[in-house]
Short mmCIF file of C-alpha atoms in Angstrom, two decimals:
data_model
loop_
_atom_site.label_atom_id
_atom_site.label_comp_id
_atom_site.label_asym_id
_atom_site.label_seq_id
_atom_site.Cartn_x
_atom_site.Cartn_y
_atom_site.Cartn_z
CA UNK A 650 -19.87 8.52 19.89
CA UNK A 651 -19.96 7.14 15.87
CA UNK A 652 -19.17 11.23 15.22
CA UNK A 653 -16.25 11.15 17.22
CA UNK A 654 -14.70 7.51 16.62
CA UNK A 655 -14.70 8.76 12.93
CA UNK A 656 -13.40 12.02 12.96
CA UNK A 657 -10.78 10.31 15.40
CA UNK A 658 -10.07 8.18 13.09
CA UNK A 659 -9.25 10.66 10.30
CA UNK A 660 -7.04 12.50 11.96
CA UNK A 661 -4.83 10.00 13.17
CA UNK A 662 -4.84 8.62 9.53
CA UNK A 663 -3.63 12.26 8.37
CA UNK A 664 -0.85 12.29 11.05
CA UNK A 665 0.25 8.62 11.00
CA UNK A 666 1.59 9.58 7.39
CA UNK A 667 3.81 11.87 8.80
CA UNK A 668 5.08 10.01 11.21
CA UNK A 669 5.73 7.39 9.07
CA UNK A 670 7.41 9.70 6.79
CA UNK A 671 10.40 10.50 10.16
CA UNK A 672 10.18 6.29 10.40
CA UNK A 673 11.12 5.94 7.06
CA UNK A 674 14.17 8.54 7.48
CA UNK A 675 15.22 7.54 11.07
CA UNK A 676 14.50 3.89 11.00
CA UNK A 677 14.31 2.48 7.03
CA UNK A 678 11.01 1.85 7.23
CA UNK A 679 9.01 1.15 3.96
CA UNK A 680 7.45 3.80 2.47
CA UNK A 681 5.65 1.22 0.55
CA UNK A 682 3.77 -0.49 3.56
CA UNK A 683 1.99 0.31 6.77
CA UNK A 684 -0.87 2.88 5.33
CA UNK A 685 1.69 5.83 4.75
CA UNK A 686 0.23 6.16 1.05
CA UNK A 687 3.91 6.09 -0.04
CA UNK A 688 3.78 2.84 -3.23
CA UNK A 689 6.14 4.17 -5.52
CA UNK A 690 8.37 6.61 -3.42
CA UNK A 691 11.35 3.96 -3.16
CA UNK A 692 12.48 1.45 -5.51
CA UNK A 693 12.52 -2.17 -4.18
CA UNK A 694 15.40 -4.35 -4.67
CA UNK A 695 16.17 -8.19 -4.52
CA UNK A 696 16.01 -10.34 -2.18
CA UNK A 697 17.84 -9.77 1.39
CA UNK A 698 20.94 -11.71 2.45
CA UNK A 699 21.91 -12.78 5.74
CA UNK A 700 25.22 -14.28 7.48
CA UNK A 701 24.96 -15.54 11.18
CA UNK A 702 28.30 -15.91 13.27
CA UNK A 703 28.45 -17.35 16.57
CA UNK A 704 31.70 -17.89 19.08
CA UNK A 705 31.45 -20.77 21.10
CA UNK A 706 33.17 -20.96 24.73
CA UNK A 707 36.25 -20.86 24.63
CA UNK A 708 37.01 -20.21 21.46
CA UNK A 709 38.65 -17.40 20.03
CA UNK A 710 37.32 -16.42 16.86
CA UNK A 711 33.62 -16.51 15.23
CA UNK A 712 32.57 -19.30 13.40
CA UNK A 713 29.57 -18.76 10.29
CA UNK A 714 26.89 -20.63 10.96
CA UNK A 715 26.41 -23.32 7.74
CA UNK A 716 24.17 -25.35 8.38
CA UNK A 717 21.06 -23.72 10.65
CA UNK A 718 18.54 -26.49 12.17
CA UNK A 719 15.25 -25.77 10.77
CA UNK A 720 13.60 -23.77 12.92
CA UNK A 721 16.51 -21.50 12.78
CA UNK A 722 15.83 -21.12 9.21
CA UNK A 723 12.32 -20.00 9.88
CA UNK A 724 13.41 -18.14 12.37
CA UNK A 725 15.67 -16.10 9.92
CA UNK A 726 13.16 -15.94 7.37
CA UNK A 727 10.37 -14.17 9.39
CA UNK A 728 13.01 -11.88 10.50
CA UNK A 729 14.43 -11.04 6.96
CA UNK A 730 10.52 -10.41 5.65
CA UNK A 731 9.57 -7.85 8.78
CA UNK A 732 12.84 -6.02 8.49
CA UNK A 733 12.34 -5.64 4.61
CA UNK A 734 9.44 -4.05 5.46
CA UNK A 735 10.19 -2.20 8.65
CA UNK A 736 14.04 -1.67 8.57
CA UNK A 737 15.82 -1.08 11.84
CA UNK A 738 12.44 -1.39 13.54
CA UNK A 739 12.72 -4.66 13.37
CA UNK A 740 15.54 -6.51 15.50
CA UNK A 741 16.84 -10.05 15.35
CA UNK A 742 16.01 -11.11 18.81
CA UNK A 743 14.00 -14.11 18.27
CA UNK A 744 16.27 -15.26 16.14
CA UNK A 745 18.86 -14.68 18.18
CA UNK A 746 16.85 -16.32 20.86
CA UNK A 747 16.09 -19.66 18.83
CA UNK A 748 20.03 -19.76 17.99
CA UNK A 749 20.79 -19.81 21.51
CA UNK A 750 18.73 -22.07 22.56
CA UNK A 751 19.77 -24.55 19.81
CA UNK A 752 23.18 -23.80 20.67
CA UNK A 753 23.78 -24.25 24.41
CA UNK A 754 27.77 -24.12 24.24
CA UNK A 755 27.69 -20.36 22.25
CA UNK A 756 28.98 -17.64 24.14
CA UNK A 757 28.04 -15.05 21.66
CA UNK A 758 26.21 -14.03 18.15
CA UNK A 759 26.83 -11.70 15.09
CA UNK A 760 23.90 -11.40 13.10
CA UNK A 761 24.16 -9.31 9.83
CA UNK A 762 21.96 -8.42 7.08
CA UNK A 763 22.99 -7.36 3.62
CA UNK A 764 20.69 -5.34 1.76
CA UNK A 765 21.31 -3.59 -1.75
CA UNK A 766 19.89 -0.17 -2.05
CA UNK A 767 19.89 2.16 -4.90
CA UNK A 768 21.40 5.12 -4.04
CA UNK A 769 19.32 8.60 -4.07
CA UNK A 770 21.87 10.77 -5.00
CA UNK A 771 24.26 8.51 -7.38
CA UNK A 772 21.73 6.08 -8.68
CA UNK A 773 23.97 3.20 -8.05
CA UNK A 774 23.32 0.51 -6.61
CA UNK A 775 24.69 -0.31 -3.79
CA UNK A 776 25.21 -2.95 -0.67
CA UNK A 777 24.61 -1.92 2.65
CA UNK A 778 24.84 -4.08 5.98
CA UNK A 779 23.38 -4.12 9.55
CA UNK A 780 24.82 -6.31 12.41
CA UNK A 781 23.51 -6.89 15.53
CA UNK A 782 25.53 -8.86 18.32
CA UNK A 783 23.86 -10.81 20.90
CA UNK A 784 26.05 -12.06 24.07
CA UNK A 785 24.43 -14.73 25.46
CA UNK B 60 -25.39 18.74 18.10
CA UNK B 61 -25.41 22.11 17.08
CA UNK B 62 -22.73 24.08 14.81
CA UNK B 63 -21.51 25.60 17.49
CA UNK B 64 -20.93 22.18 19.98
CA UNK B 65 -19.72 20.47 17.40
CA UNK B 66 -16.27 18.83 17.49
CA UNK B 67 -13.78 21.18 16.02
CA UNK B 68 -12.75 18.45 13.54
CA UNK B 69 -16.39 17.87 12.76
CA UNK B 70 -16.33 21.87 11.64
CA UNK B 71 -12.93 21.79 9.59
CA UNK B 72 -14.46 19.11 7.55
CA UNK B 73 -17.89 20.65 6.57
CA UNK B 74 -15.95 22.07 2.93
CA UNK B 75 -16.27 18.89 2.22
CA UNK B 76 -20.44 18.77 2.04
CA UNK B 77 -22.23 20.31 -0.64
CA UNK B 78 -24.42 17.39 -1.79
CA UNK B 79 -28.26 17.49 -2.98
CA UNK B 80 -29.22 15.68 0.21
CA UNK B 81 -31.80 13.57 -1.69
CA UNK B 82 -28.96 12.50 -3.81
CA UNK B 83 -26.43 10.61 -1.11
CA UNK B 84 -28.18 7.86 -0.49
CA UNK B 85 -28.06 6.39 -4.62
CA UNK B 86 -23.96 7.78 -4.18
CA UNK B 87 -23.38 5.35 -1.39
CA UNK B 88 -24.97 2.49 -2.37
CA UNK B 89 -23.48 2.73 -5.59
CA UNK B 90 -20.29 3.35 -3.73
CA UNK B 91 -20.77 0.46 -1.34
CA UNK B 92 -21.96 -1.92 -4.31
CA UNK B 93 -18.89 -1.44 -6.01
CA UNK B 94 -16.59 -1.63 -2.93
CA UNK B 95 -17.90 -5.49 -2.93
CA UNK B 96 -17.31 -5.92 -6.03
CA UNK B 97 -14.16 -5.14 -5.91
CA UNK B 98 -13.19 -7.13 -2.73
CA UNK B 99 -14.80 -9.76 -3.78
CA UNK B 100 -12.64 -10.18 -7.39
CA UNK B 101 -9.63 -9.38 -5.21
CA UNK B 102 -10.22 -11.89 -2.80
CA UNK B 103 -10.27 -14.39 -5.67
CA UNK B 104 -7.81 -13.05 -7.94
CA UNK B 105 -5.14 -13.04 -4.93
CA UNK B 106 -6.01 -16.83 -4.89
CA UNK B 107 -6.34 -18.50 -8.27
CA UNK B 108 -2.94 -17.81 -9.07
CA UNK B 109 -1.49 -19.53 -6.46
CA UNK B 110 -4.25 -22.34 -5.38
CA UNK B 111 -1.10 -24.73 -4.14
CA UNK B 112 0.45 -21.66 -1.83
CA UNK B 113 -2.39 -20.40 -0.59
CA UNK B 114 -2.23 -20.20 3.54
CA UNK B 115 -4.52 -22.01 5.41
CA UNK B 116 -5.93 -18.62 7.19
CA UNK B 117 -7.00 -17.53 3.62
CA UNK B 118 -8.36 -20.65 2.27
CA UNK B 119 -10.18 -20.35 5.29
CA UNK B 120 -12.00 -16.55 4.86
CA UNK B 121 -11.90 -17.04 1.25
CA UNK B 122 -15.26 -19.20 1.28
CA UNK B 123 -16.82 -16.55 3.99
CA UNK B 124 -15.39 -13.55 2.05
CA UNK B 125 -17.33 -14.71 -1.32
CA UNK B 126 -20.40 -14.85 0.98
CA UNK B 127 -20.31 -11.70 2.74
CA UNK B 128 -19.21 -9.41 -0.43
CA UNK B 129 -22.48 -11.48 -2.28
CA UNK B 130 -25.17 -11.76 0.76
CA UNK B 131 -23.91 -7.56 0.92
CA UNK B 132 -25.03 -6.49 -2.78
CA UNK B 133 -28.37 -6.62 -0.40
CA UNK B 134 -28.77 -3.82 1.25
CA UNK B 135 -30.71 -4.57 4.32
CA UNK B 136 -27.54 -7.13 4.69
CA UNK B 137 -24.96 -4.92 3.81
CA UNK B 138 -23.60 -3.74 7.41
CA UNK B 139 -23.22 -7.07 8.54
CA UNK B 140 -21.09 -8.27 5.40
CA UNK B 141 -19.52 -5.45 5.52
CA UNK B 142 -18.81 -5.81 9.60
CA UNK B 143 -17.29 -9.93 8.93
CA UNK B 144 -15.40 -8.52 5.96
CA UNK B 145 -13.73 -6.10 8.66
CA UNK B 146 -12.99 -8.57 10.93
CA UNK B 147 -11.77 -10.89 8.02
CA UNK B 148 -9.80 -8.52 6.27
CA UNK B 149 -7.99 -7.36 9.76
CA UNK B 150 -7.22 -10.93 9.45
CA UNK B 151 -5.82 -11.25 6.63
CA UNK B 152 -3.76 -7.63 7.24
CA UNK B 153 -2.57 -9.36 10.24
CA UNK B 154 -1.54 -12.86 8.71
CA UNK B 155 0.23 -10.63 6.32
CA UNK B 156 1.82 -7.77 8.52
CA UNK B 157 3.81 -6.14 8.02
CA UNK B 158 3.70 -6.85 4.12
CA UNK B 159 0.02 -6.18 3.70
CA UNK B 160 -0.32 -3.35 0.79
CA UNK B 161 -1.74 0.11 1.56
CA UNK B 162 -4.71 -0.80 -0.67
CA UNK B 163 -5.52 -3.67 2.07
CA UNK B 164 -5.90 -0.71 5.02
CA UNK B 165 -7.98 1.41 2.56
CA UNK B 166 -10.42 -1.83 2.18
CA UNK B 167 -10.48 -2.13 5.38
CA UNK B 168 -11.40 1.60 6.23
CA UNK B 169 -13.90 1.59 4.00
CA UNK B 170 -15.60 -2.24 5.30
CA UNK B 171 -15.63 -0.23 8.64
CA UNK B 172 -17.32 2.83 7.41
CA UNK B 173 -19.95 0.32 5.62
CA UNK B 174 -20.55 -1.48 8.77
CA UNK B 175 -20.31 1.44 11.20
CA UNK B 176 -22.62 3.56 9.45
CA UNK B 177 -26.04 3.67 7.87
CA UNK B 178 -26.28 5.14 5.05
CA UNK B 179 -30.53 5.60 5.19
CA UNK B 180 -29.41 7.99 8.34
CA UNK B 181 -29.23 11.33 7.31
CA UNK B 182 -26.37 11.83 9.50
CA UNK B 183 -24.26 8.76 8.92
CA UNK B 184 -24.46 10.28 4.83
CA UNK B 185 -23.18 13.31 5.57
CA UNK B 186 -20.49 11.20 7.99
CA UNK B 187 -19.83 8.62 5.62
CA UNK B 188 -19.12 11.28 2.10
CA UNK B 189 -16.58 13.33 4.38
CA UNK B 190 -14.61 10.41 5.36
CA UNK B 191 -14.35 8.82 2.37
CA UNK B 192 -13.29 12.60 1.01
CA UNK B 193 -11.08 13.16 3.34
CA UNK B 194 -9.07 9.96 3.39
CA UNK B 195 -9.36 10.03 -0.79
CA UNK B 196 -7.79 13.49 -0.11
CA UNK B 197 -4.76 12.45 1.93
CA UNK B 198 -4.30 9.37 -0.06
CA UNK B 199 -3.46 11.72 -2.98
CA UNK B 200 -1.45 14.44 -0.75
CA UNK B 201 0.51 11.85 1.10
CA UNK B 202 1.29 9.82 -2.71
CA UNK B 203 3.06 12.63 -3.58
CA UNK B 204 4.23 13.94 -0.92
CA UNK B 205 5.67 10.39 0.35
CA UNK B 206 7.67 10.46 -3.82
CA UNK B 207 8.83 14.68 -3.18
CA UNK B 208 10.56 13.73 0.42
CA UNK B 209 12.24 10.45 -0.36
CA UNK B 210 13.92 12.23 -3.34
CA UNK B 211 13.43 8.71 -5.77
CA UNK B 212 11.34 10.92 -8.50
CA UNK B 213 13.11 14.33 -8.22
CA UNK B 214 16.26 13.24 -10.63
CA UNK B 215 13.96 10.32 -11.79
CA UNK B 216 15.62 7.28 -10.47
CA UNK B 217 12.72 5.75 -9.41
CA UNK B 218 11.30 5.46 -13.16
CA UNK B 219 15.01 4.56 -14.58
CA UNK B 220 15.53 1.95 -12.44
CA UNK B 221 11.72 0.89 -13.74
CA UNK B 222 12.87 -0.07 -17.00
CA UNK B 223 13.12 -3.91 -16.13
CA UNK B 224 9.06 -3.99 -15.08
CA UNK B 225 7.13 -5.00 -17.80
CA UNK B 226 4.21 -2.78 -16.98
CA UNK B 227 6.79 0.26 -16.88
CA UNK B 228 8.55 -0.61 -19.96
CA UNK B 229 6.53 1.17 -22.96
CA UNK B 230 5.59 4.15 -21.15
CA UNK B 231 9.20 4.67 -20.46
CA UNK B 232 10.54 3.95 -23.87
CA UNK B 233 8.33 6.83 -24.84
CA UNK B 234 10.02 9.50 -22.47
CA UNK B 235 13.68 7.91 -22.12
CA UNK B 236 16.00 9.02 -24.95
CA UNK B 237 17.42 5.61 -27.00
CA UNK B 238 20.97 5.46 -25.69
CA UNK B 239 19.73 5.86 -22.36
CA UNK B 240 17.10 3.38 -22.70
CA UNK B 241 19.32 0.91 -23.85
CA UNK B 242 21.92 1.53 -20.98
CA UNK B 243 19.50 1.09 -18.50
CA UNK B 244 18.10 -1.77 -20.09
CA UNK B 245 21.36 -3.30 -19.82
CA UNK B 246 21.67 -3.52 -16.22
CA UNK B 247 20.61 -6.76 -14.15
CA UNK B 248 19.57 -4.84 -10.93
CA UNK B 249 22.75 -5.98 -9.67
CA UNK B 250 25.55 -4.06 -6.59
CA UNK B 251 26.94 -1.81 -8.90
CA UNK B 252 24.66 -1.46 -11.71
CA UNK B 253 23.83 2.47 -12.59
CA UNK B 254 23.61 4.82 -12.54
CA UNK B 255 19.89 5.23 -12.64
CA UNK B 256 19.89 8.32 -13.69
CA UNK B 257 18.42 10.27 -17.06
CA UNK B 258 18.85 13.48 -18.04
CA UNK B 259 16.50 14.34 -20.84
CA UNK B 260 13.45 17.08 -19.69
CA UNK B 261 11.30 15.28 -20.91
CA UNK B 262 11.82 12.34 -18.54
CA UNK B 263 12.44 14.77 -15.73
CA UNK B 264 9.29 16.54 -16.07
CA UNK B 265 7.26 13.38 -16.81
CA UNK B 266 9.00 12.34 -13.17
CA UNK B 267 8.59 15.53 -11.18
CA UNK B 268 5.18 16.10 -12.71
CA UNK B 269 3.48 12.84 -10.97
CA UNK B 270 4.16 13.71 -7.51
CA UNK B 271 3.16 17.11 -8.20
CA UNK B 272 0.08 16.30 -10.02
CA UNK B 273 -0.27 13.73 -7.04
CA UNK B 274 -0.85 16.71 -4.46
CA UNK B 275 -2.56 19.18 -7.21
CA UNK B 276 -5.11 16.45 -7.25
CA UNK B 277 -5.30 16.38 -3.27
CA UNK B 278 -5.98 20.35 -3.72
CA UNK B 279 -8.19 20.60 -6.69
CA UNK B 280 -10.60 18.05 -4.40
CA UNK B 281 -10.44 20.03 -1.29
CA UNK B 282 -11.74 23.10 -2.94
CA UNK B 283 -15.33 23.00 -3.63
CA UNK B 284 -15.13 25.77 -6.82
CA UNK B 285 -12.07 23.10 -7.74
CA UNK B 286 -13.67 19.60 -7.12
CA UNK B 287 -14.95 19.14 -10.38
CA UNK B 288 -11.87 19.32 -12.05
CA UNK B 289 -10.18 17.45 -9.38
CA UNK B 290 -12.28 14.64 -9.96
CA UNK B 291 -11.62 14.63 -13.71
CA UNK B 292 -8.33 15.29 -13.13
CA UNK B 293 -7.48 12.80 -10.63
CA UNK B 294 -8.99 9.97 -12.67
CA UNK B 295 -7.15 10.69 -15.44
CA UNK B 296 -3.76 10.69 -13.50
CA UNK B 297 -4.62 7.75 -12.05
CA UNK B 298 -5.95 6.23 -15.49
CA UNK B 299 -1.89 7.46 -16.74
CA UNK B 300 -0.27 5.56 -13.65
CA UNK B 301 -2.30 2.02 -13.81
CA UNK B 302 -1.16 1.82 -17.62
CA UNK B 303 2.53 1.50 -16.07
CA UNK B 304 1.47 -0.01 -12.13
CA UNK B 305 -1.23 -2.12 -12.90
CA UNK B 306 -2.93 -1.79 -9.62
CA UNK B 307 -6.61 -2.44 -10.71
CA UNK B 308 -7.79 -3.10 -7.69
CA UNK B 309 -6.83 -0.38 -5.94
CA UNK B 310 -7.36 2.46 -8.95
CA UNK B 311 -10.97 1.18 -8.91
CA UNK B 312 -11.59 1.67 -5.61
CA UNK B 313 -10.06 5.52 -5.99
CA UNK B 314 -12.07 5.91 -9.10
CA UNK B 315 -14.80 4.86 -6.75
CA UNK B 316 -14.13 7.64 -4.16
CA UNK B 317 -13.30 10.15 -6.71
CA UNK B 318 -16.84 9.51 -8.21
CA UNK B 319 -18.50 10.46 -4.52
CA UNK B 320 -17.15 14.08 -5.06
CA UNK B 321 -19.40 14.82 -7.50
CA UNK B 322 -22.65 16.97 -5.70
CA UNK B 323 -24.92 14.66 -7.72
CA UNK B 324 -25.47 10.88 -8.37
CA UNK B 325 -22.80 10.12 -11.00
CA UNK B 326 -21.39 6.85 -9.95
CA UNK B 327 -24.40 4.92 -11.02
CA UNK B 328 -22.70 3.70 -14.00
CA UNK B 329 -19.84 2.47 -12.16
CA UNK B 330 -21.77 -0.51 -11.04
CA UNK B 331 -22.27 -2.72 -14.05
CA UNK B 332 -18.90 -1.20 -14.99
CA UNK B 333 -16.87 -2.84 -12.61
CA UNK B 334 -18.97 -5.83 -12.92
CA UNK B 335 -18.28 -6.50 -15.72
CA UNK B 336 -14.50 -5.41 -15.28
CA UNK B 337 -13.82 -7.95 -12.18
CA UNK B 338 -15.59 -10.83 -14.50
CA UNK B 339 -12.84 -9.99 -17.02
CA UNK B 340 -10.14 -10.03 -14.50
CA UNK B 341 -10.88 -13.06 -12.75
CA UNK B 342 -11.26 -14.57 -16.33
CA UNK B 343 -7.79 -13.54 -17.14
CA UNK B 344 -6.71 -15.02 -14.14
CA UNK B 345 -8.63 -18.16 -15.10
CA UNK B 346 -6.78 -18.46 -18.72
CA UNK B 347 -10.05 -17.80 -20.46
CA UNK B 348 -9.38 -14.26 -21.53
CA UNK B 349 -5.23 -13.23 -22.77
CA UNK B 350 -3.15 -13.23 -20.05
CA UNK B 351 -2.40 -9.56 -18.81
CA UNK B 352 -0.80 -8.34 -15.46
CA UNK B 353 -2.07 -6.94 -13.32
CA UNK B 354 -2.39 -6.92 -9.73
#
């Protein structure tokens, strides 16, 4: 039984790499994290930025949201730190939950991240962004 | 279980035996003695700098932690600090997820192996040396591997755009041409800054060469006429790459596995070694010793 939870064990660590090698492609996952033995593959950048819109009824356009309540805040923080780390992987729904929820007279949400990346194949740096919309 | 019944797996690892059996058992205590050593430093390394910041879930373990990785330089005691340094350091990964560093999941790998196995069972030895091979093994393969695929070290961005690190700064002067230095010293890491690229061969061999020497490494090891020279090749690559990264912890503990390739009992030495070593580092981190970074 020890033989065999070991040996398990090994091979899903020498597959798990691989795997996490297609995350890191498909999904932006961090090479960096998450036992993939990649430290070093991908430079890390600053710190993450992020705008939230919301549209309340019967309005027409999106407003930004200013001035989040405090748990909003946390709420945005947590998400910002798991989706340096695990890139599309992670979603804003919690956020986009606690938003809601503080917000009973929104009809709708635009959540987007911006996130500067060094380019492989130019070496510049760069600014990339990621929305996610949540209708209430 | 015979050589025939055994797991397939349990076959396709045997290149990794070739011990003097009477010489395991001095390998892993050695091994084990220095893994708590090292946990032990890290555990309070992680927390001097920061006393104010600390989170409450590791001011919590860190009092436990000392205990275990201390009450464990016994052996008869060892499993069981190494079993509550498991379940504290899967704490700790969790509290931190999905930040925690690779080096946390190798600790915690090798707490299990310590508490899973005994190492005065013949069996377990043999058990114990292949895993630790094994996963030193992919560590190395998957290193480089992870740097070839992501394309960051082929044209040698990642090291250009390594210029503002401290750590990274001297080695690079030494294999970046001046203009190019200077160009790349003058960028702020801002959108639009680069690019971060540098021609010179010399840079772009220095670049290429440590993924490839990453997964050389991983080969050298799996080869038993090779192993040897893996081992003394592996430590010096990783001896090159902590004068830029800095990661003591973790190079000690892969110093540590390297040492268990060796058919004989060669990582005796390492024990008062990293002793002495952590005492430095924590006294660094203290403001007795200079200050030096290092994480």
């Amino acid at each position: 039984m020890k033989k065999r939870i070991v040996y398990l064990t090994l091979l899903a660590l020498t597959l798990w790499p691989l795997a996490h090698i297609g995350l890191a492609m498909q999904y932006g996952l961090s090479p960096w994290k998450l036992c993939g033995w990649g430290m070093y593959a991908t430079p890390r950048l600053g710190t993450l930025g992020m705008e939230v819109f919301y549209r309340d009824a019967g309005a027409d356009q999106m407003r930004q949201l200013t001035a989040p309540e405090t748990d909003e805040r946390t709420a945005a923080n947590a998400f910002l730190e798991r989706h340096r780390w695990l890139g599309a992987l992670a979603r804003p729904a919690q956020l986009a939950e606690t938003v809601l929820r503080a917000r009973p007279h929104t009809e709708a949400l635009k959540i987007v991240v911006f996130r500067p990346v060094l380019e492989r194949d130019s070496g510049m740096i760069v600014m990339t962004t990621t929305e996610w919309e949540y209708p209430r | 279980m015979t050589a025939k019944s055994a797991p397939w797996i349990e076959r396709r690892l045997a290149f990794l035996d070739g011990d003097e059996p009477s010489t395991r058992l001095p390998k892993l205590r050695a091994f084990e003695t220095v893994v708590l050593l090292i946990l032990v430093a890290e555990y309070w390394a992680r927390a001097i700098p920061k006393w104010d910041g600390l989170a409450t879930s590791y001011v919590v373990i860190l009092g436990p932690a000392t205990a275990c990785c201390l009450i464990g330089l016994a052996p008869r005691f060892r499993r069981v600090a190494f079993a509550a340094l498991a379940v504290m350091h899967a704490m700790v990964i969790w509290g931190e997820f999905p930040a925690a560093g690779n080096h946390a999941y190798l600790e915690l790998l090798l707490c299990l192996l310590g508490a899973g196995l005994d190492v005065t069972d013949e069996a377990d030895q043999v058990l114990f040396l292949r895993a630790v091979r094994w996963l030193t093994i992919t560590i190395f393969f998957y290193a480089g591997l992870q740097k070839l695929v992501h394309g960051y070290w082929t044209a040698g961005q990642y090291l250009a755009f390594s210029v503002w690190i401290d750590s990274f700064r001297p080695v690079l002067a030494a294999l970046i041409p001046d203009d190019d230095f200077a160009r790349l010293l003058s960028f702020t890491r801002q959108v639009g800054d680069g690019p971060y690229l540098v021609t010179s061969p010399l840079f772009l061999a220095a670049s290429n060469g440590a993924y490839l020497a990453e997964m050389v490494v991983a080969v050298l090891l799996a080869l038993p006429a090779t192993r040897r020279l893996g081992v003394v090749s592996g430590i010096v690559l990783l001896l090159a790459i902590e004068v830029a990264a800095r990661e003591v912890f973790f190079g000690a503990l892969v110093v540590n596995a390297l040492l268990l390739f060796l058919p004989r009992a060669r990582n005796g030495w390492l024990v008062p070694t990293v002793a002495v070593a952590m005492a430095a580092l924590l006294l660094v981190r203290l403001g007795v010793l200079p200050e030096m970074k290092f994480y």
